[in-house]
Amino acid sequence: MVLVTGGNRGIGLATATRLAGEGHRVAVTYRREPPPGDGQVDVLGVCCDVTDEAQIDAAFAEVEAQLGPVEVLVSNAGITRDKLVMRMSEADFTDVIDANLTAGYRVAKRATRSMMRNRWGRIVFVSSVVGAMGQAGQANYAASKAGLVGLGRSLAKELASRNITVNVVAPGPVGTDMLNELDEQRRSAIIEAVPLGRLAEPSEVAAAISFLASDSAGYVTGAVIPVDGGLGMGG
Ligand SMILES: NC(=O)c1ccc[n+]([C@@H]2O[C@H](COP(=O)([O-])OP(=O)(O)OC[C@H]3O[C@@H](n4cnc5c(N)ncnc54)[C@H](OP(=O)(O)O)[C@@H]3O)[C@@H](O)[C@H]2O)c1
C-alpha cells in the first residue's frame, strides 16, 4: 500500500488520487481537514502531525492494520515561513526544518521497518527546485529542501541491498495553496522566470511520483527528478 504525508490537499492529494486510480490501496495523513470525502478519491485518511514521532508511529500502525504494510512512502508534507534571514527567528528556521526535513527522516525510518522485511520498497521525498537554486526569503525552506537530497541519497545507499529505492522529486512552482498565499506581484515574477511560462498542475508532479513508485522505475535510485518547467535546468 501507499502512504502519502500531507495528502489532504495540493500535490499530496493529487498524488494520492493518481495512485489510487492506478489501483493502489492508498492512505494519506492530514492534520485538521481530512481528504475530500466526495467519492472521487478512495483513500484512507489518518490524522498525523509529522513533527511528532508518536503520532507518526500511531498513523503507521493504523494504516498497516487497515491496509497492510507500507510499500510506497511519499514524504510530501511541508510548510513555508518566508522571511529574509535578517528578520527570521530561530523558531522560523527550526520549525521549517522540523516539518520539511526531520519529518522526512522520521517517516522514512518508520516505513523502512516493513520495507526491509519485505525486501521491496519505494520512498519518494518531495523537495523543491529552491533547494538547489536558493531563494531570497526562503533560506529555511531551501535548506530543508536541499537537506532532503542528502537524506534521500544516503538512504538510497543504505537501503539498495534490500531492493528499496529512494528518490527525490523537485517541483518548480505549482498551483496549490502554498503558492496562492503569495501576493500577485511575487506570483507573476515566479511565473515569468519559468521557461514554460506557467505554474505546474499538481497532477504533473504526481505523474513523476507515480513513475518513481512503479515497477518500471526499479533501476532508478538516488535520483533527483525536476518537475519545474525548466526553471532549474540541471542546477
Ligand atoms: N506549491 C509549490 O509551488 C511547491 C513547489 C515545490 C515543492 N513543493 C512541496 O510540495 C509539498 C506539498 O506542497 P503543496 O504545494 O501541495 O502545499 P499545500 O497545499 O500547502 O499542502 C501542504 C500539505 O502539507 C501538510 N502539512 C504541513 N505541515 C504538516 C505537519 N506538520 N504534519 C502533517 N502534515 C503537514 C498540510 O496539511 P494541513 O492541510 O493539515 O495543513 C498539507 O496537506 C511540500 O513539501 C512543498 O514544500 C511545493
Short mmCIF file of C-alpha atoms and ligand atoms in Angstrom, two decimals:
data_model
loop_
_atom_site.label_atom_id
_atom_site.label_comp_id
_atom_site.label_asym_id
_atom_site.label_seq_id
_atom_site.Cartn_x
_atom_site.Cartn_y
_atom_site.Cartn_z
CA MET A 1 0.00 0.00 0.00
CA VAL A 2 0.93 3.65 -0.46
CA LEU A 3 1.19 6.28 2.29
CA VAL A 4 1.30 9.96 1.33
CA THR A 5 2.02 12.52 4.05
CA GLY A 6 0.10 15.78 3.71
CA GLY A 7 -2.28 14.13 1.28
CA ASN A 8 -5.48 16.03 2.05
CA ARG A 9 -4.78 18.82 -0.49
CA GLY A 10 -2.34 20.10 -3.09
CA ILE A 11 0.40 17.88 -4.51
CA GLY A 12 -0.20 15.19 -1.87
CA LEU A 13 -3.88 14.86 -2.76
CA ALA A 14 -3.09 14.78 -6.50
CA THR A 15 -0.55 12.02 -5.84
CA ALA A 16 -2.94 10.01 -3.68
CA THR A 17 -5.69 10.37 -6.28
CA ARG A 18 -3.41 9.27 -9.13
CA LEU A 19 -2.00 6.26 -7.28
CA ALA A 20 -5.48 5.19 -6.11
CA GLY A 21 -6.63 5.48 -9.74
CA GLU A 22 -3.78 3.16 -10.73
CA GLY A 23 -5.17 0.53 -8.37
CA HIS A 24 -3.04 1.04 -5.25
CA ARG A 25 -4.51 0.98 -1.76
CA VAL A 26 -3.72 4.50 -0.54
CA ALA A 27 -3.67 6.23 2.84
CA VAL A 28 -2.93 9.89 3.45
CA THR A 29 -2.09 11.86 6.56
CA TYR A 30 -3.75 15.16 7.37
CA ARG A 31 -3.71 17.49 10.38
CA ARG A 32 -7.06 19.29 10.50
CA GLU A 33 -9.12 18.63 7.38
CA PRO A 34 -9.38 15.06 6.08
CA PRO A 35 -9.13 14.49 2.30
CA PRO A 36 -12.35 15.33 0.42
CA GLY A 37 -14.99 12.68 1.01
CA ASP A 38 -16.65 13.30 -2.35
CA GLY A 39 -16.38 9.71 -3.50
CA GLN A 40 -13.87 10.70 -6.22
CA VAL A 41 -10.89 9.90 -4.02
CA ASP A 42 -10.82 6.45 -2.49
CA VAL A 43 -8.19 6.94 0.19
CA LEU A 44 -7.94 6.30 3.91
CA GLY A 45 -7.28 9.49 5.89
CA VAL A 46 -5.33 9.32 9.15
CA CYS A 47 -4.71 12.29 11.41
CA CYS A 48 -1.00 12.88 11.99
CA ASP A 49 1.34 15.79 12.57
CA VAL A 50 4.65 14.75 11.05
CA THR A 51 6.62 16.78 13.60
CA ASP A 52 5.53 14.31 16.29
CA GLU A 53 7.17 10.87 16.24
CA ALA A 54 4.45 9.28 18.41
CA GLN A 55 1.72 10.47 16.01
CA ILE A 56 3.71 9.06 13.07
CA ASP A 57 4.03 5.70 14.80
CA ALA A 58 0.29 5.65 15.58
CA ALA A 59 -0.59 6.61 11.99
CA PHE A 60 1.59 3.84 10.56
CA ALA A 61 0.05 1.33 12.97
CA GLU A 62 -3.43 2.40 11.88
CA VAL A 63 -2.80 2.21 8.14
CA GLU A 64 -0.92 -1.08 8.48
CA ALA A 65 -3.84 -2.56 10.44
CA GLN A 66 -6.34 -1.44 7.81
CA LEU A 67 -4.42 -1.72 4.52
CA GLY A 68 -1.30 -3.79 5.18
CA PRO A 69 2.40 -2.83 5.23
CA VAL A 70 3.55 0.43 3.69
CA GLU A 71 5.30 -0.42 0.41
CA VAL A 72 5.44 3.06 -1.08
CA LEU A 73 6.06 6.15 1.04
CA VAL A 74 5.62 9.64 -0.38
CA SER A 75 7.02 12.16 2.10
CA ASN A 76 5.24 15.27 0.88
CA ALA A 77 4.04 17.32 3.87
CA GLY A 78 5.74 20.69 4.01
CA ILE A 79 5.46 24.30 5.10
CA THR A 80 6.96 27.67 4.28
CA ARG A 81 7.66 30.57 6.61
CA ASP A 82 9.22 33.10 4.25
CA LYS A 83 11.34 35.92 5.65
CA LEU A 84 14.71 37.46 4.95
CA VAL A 85 17.32 35.94 7.25
CA MET A 86 17.76 39.33 8.90
CA ARG A 87 14.16 39.08 10.15
CA MET A 88 14.00 35.32 10.63
CA SER A 89 13.72 33.99 14.18
CA GLU A 90 15.41 30.76 15.15
CA ALA A 91 11.96 29.19 15.51
CA ASP A 92 11.11 30.23 11.91
CA PHE A 93 14.18 28.31 10.82
CA THR A 94 13.94 25.23 13.02
CA ASP A 95 10.15 24.80 12.61
CA VAL A 96 10.54 24.61 8.83
CA ILE A 97 13.46 22.18 9.13
CA ASP A 98 11.41 20.07 11.54
CA ALA A 99 8.32 19.87 9.30
CA ASN A 100 10.13 19.54 5.96
CA LEU A 101 13.35 17.65 6.67
CA THR A 102 13.36 15.97 10.08
CA ALA A 103 9.83 14.70 9.39
CA GLY A 104 11.16 13.08 6.21
CA TYR A 105 13.73 11.23 8.29
CA ARG A 106 11.03 10.21 10.80
CA VAL A 107 8.56 8.79 8.28
CA ALA A 108 11.24 7.12 6.15
CA LYS A 109 12.75 5.43 9.19
CA ARG A 110 9.34 4.15 10.27
CA ALA A 111 8.49 2.97 6.75
CA THR A 112 11.73 1.04 6.28
CA ARG A 113 10.71 -1.43 9.02
CA SER A 114 8.23 -3.25 6.81
CA MET A 115 10.09 -2.48 3.57
CA MET A 116 13.26 -4.19 4.88
CA ARG A 117 11.22 -7.21 5.93
CA ASN A 118 9.54 -7.42 2.52
CA ARG A 119 12.77 -6.67 0.62
CA TRP A 120 10.91 -4.20 -1.56
CA GLY A 121 10.06 -0.56 -1.18
CA ARG A 122 9.79 2.86 -2.76
CA ILE A 123 10.45 6.11 -0.92
CA VAL A 124 9.89 9.45 -2.63
CA PHE A 125 10.74 12.77 -0.98
CA VAL A 126 9.07 15.94 -2.28
CA SER A 127 11.80 18.59 -2.35
CA SER A 128 11.84 21.78 -4.43
CA VAL A 129 13.86 23.45 -7.17
CA VAL A 130 14.59 26.08 -4.49
CA GLY A 131 16.76 23.54 -2.63
CA ALA A 132 19.36 23.71 -5.40
CA MET A 133 18.84 27.29 -6.61
CA GLY A 134 18.31 29.09 -3.30
CA GLN A 135 15.71 31.85 -2.98
CA ALA A 136 15.81 35.18 -1.17
CA GLY A 137 13.31 35.00 1.71
CA GLN A 138 13.39 31.19 1.81
CA ALA A 139 16.70 30.27 3.49
CA ASN A 140 14.89 28.00 5.95
CA TYR A 141 12.81 26.33 3.22
CA ALA A 142 15.73 25.99 0.78
CA ALA A 143 17.92 24.45 3.49
CA SER A 144 15.20 21.93 4.34
CA LYS A 145 14.66 21.00 0.70
CA ALA A 146 18.40 20.68 -0.04
CA GLY A 147 18.67 18.51 3.07
CA LEU A 148 16.13 16.08 1.62
CA VAL A 149 18.53 15.37 -1.26
CA GLY A 150 21.34 14.40 1.14
CA LEU A 151 18.92 12.40 3.26
CA GLY A 152 17.45 10.64 0.23
CA ARG A 153 20.78 9.77 -1.37
CA SER A 154 22.22 8.44 1.90
CA LEU A 155 19.13 6.32 2.44
CA ALA A 156 19.30 5.14 -1.17
CA LYS A 157 22.79 3.76 -0.47
CA GLU A 158 21.78 2.25 2.88
CA LEU A 159 18.70 0.51 1.50
CA ALA A 160 19.71 -0.52 -2.03
CA SER A 161 20.70 -4.04 -0.98
CA ARG A 162 17.14 -4.56 0.26
CA ASN A 163 15.65 -3.56 -3.10
CA ILE A 164 14.30 -0.30 -1.69
CA THR A 165 14.70 2.73 -3.95
CA VAL A 166 14.80 6.27 -2.59
CA ASN A 167 14.31 9.24 -4.89
CA VAL A 168 13.55 12.93 -4.75
CA VAL A 169 11.14 14.98 -6.84
CA ALA A 170 12.00 18.66 -7.14
CA PRO A 171 8.99 20.68 -8.31
CA GLY A 172 9.10 24.25 -9.52
CA PRO A 173 6.12 26.49 -8.75
CA VAL A 174 2.88 24.50 -8.50
CA GLY A 175 -0.66 25.92 -8.37
CA THR A 176 -1.57 24.98 -4.79
CA ASP A 177 -2.47 26.81 -1.56
CA MET A 178 1.25 27.19 -0.84
CA LEU A 179 1.70 29.42 -3.87
CA ASN A 180 -1.71 31.06 -3.63
CA GLU A 181 -0.58 32.57 -0.32
CA LEU A 182 1.89 34.81 -2.21
CA ASP A 183 0.89 38.25 -3.44
CA GLU A 184 0.11 38.69 -7.14
CA GLN A 185 3.35 40.52 -7.88
CA ARG A 186 5.51 37.71 -6.50
CA ARG A 187 3.46 35.03 -8.26
CA SER A 188 3.83 36.84 -11.61
CA ALA A 189 7.60 37.21 -11.09
CA ILE A 190 7.89 33.49 -10.38
CA ILE A 191 5.88 32.53 -13.47
CA GLU A 192 7.96 34.89 -15.63
CA ALA A 193 11.15 33.13 -14.53
CA VAL A 194 9.86 29.72 -15.65
CA PRO A 195 10.83 28.89 -19.26
CA LEU A 196 7.49 27.13 -19.80
CA GLY A 197 5.78 30.31 -18.58
CA ARG A 198 3.20 28.77 -16.25
CA LEU A 199 2.69 27.05 -12.92
CA ALA A 200 2.69 23.25 -12.79
CA GLU A 201 -0.55 21.41 -12.15
CA PRO A 202 -0.33 19.25 -9.00
CA SER A 203 -1.13 16.28 -11.27
CA GLU A 204 2.10 16.91 -13.22
CA VAL A 205 4.15 16.39 -10.05
CA ALA A 206 2.01 13.36 -9.20
CA ALA A 207 2.90 11.84 -12.60
CA ALA A 208 6.63 11.87 -11.77
CA ILE A 209 5.96 10.40 -8.32
CA SER A 210 3.81 7.70 -9.88
CA PHE A 211 6.69 6.71 -12.17
CA LEU A 212 9.17 6.54 -9.26
CA ALA A 213 6.70 4.39 -7.31
CA SER A 214 6.21 1.98 -10.19
CA ASP A 215 7.88 -1.32 -11.05
CA SER A 216 9.24 0.40 -14.19
CA ALA A 217 11.48 2.60 -12.00
CA GLY A 218 13.22 -0.36 -10.35
CA TYR A 219 16.69 0.79 -11.53
CA VAL A 220 16.22 4.43 -10.52
CA THR A 221 17.54 5.31 -7.06
CA GLY A 222 19.23 8.35 -5.53
CA ALA A 223 17.84 10.46 -8.37
CA VAL A 224 16.51 13.99 -8.20
CA ILE A 225 13.77 14.43 -10.79
CA PRO A 226 12.95 18.05 -11.63
CA VAL A 227 9.34 18.92 -12.50
CA ASP A 228 9.99 22.62 -12.80
CA GLY A 229 9.12 23.91 -16.25
CA GLY A 230 12.83 24.34 -16.96
CA LEU A 231 13.49 26.68 -14.02
CA GLY A 232 16.45 24.74 -12.60
CA MET A 233 17.99 23.36 -15.82
CA GLY A 234 20.24 20.91 -14.02
CA GLY A 235 21.39 23.40 -11.35
N1 LIG B 1 3.41 24.52 -4.36
C1 LIG B 1 4.64 24.67 -4.81
O1 LIG B 1 4.92 25.59 -5.56
C2 LIG B 1 5.71 23.70 -4.40
C3 LIG B 1 6.92 23.74 -5.11
C4 LIG B 1 7.94 22.87 -4.76
C5 LIG B 1 7.77 21.97 -3.73
N2 LIG B 1 6.58 21.95 -3.06
C6 LIG B 1 6.47 20.99 -1.96
O2 LIG B 1 5.41 20.10 -2.20
C7 LIG B 1 4.86 19.63 -0.97
C8 LIG B 1 3.36 19.83 -0.97
O3 LIG B 1 3.11 21.21 -1.13
P1 LIG B 1 1.73 21.82 -1.66
O4 LIG B 1 2.10 22.83 -2.66
O5 LIG B 1 0.79 20.74 -2.02
O6 LIG B 1 1.31 22.61 -0.35
P2 LIG B 1 -0.06 22.76 0.45
O7 LIG B 1 -1.21 22.78 -0.48
O8 LIG B 1 0.21 23.92 1.35
O9 LIG B 1 -0.12 21.41 1.30
C9 LIG B 1 0.81 21.14 2.31
C10 LIG B 1 0.46 19.81 2.93
O10 LIG B 1 1.42 19.51 3.96
C11 LIG B 1 0.71 19.21 5.15
N3 LIG B 1 1.50 19.55 6.33
C12 LIG B 1 2.20 20.67 6.59
N4 LIG B 1 2.79 20.59 7.79
C13 LIG B 1 2.43 19.39 8.32
C14 LIG B 1 2.72 18.72 9.53
N5 LIG B 1 3.48 19.29 10.48
N6 LIG B 1 2.21 17.50 9.72
C15 LIG B 1 1.44 16.92 8.77
N7 LIG B 1 1.12 17.50 7.63
C16 LIG B 1 1.62 18.73 7.39
C17 LIG B 1 -0.55 20.04 5.06
O11 LIG B 1 -1.51 19.53 5.95
P3 LIG B 1 -2.69 20.50 6.53
O12 LIG B 1 -3.75 20.57 5.47
O13 LIG B 1 -3.12 19.80 7.74
O14 LIG B 1 -2.06 21.84 6.78
C18 LIG B 1 -0.91 19.83 3.59
O15 LIG B 1 -1.51 18.58 3.41
C19 LIG B 1 5.58 20.43 0.14
O16 LIG B 1 6.61 19.67 0.68
C20 LIG B 1 6.14 21.62 -0.62
O17 LIG B 1 7.26 22.17 0.00
C21 LIG B 1 5.55 22.78 -3.37
#
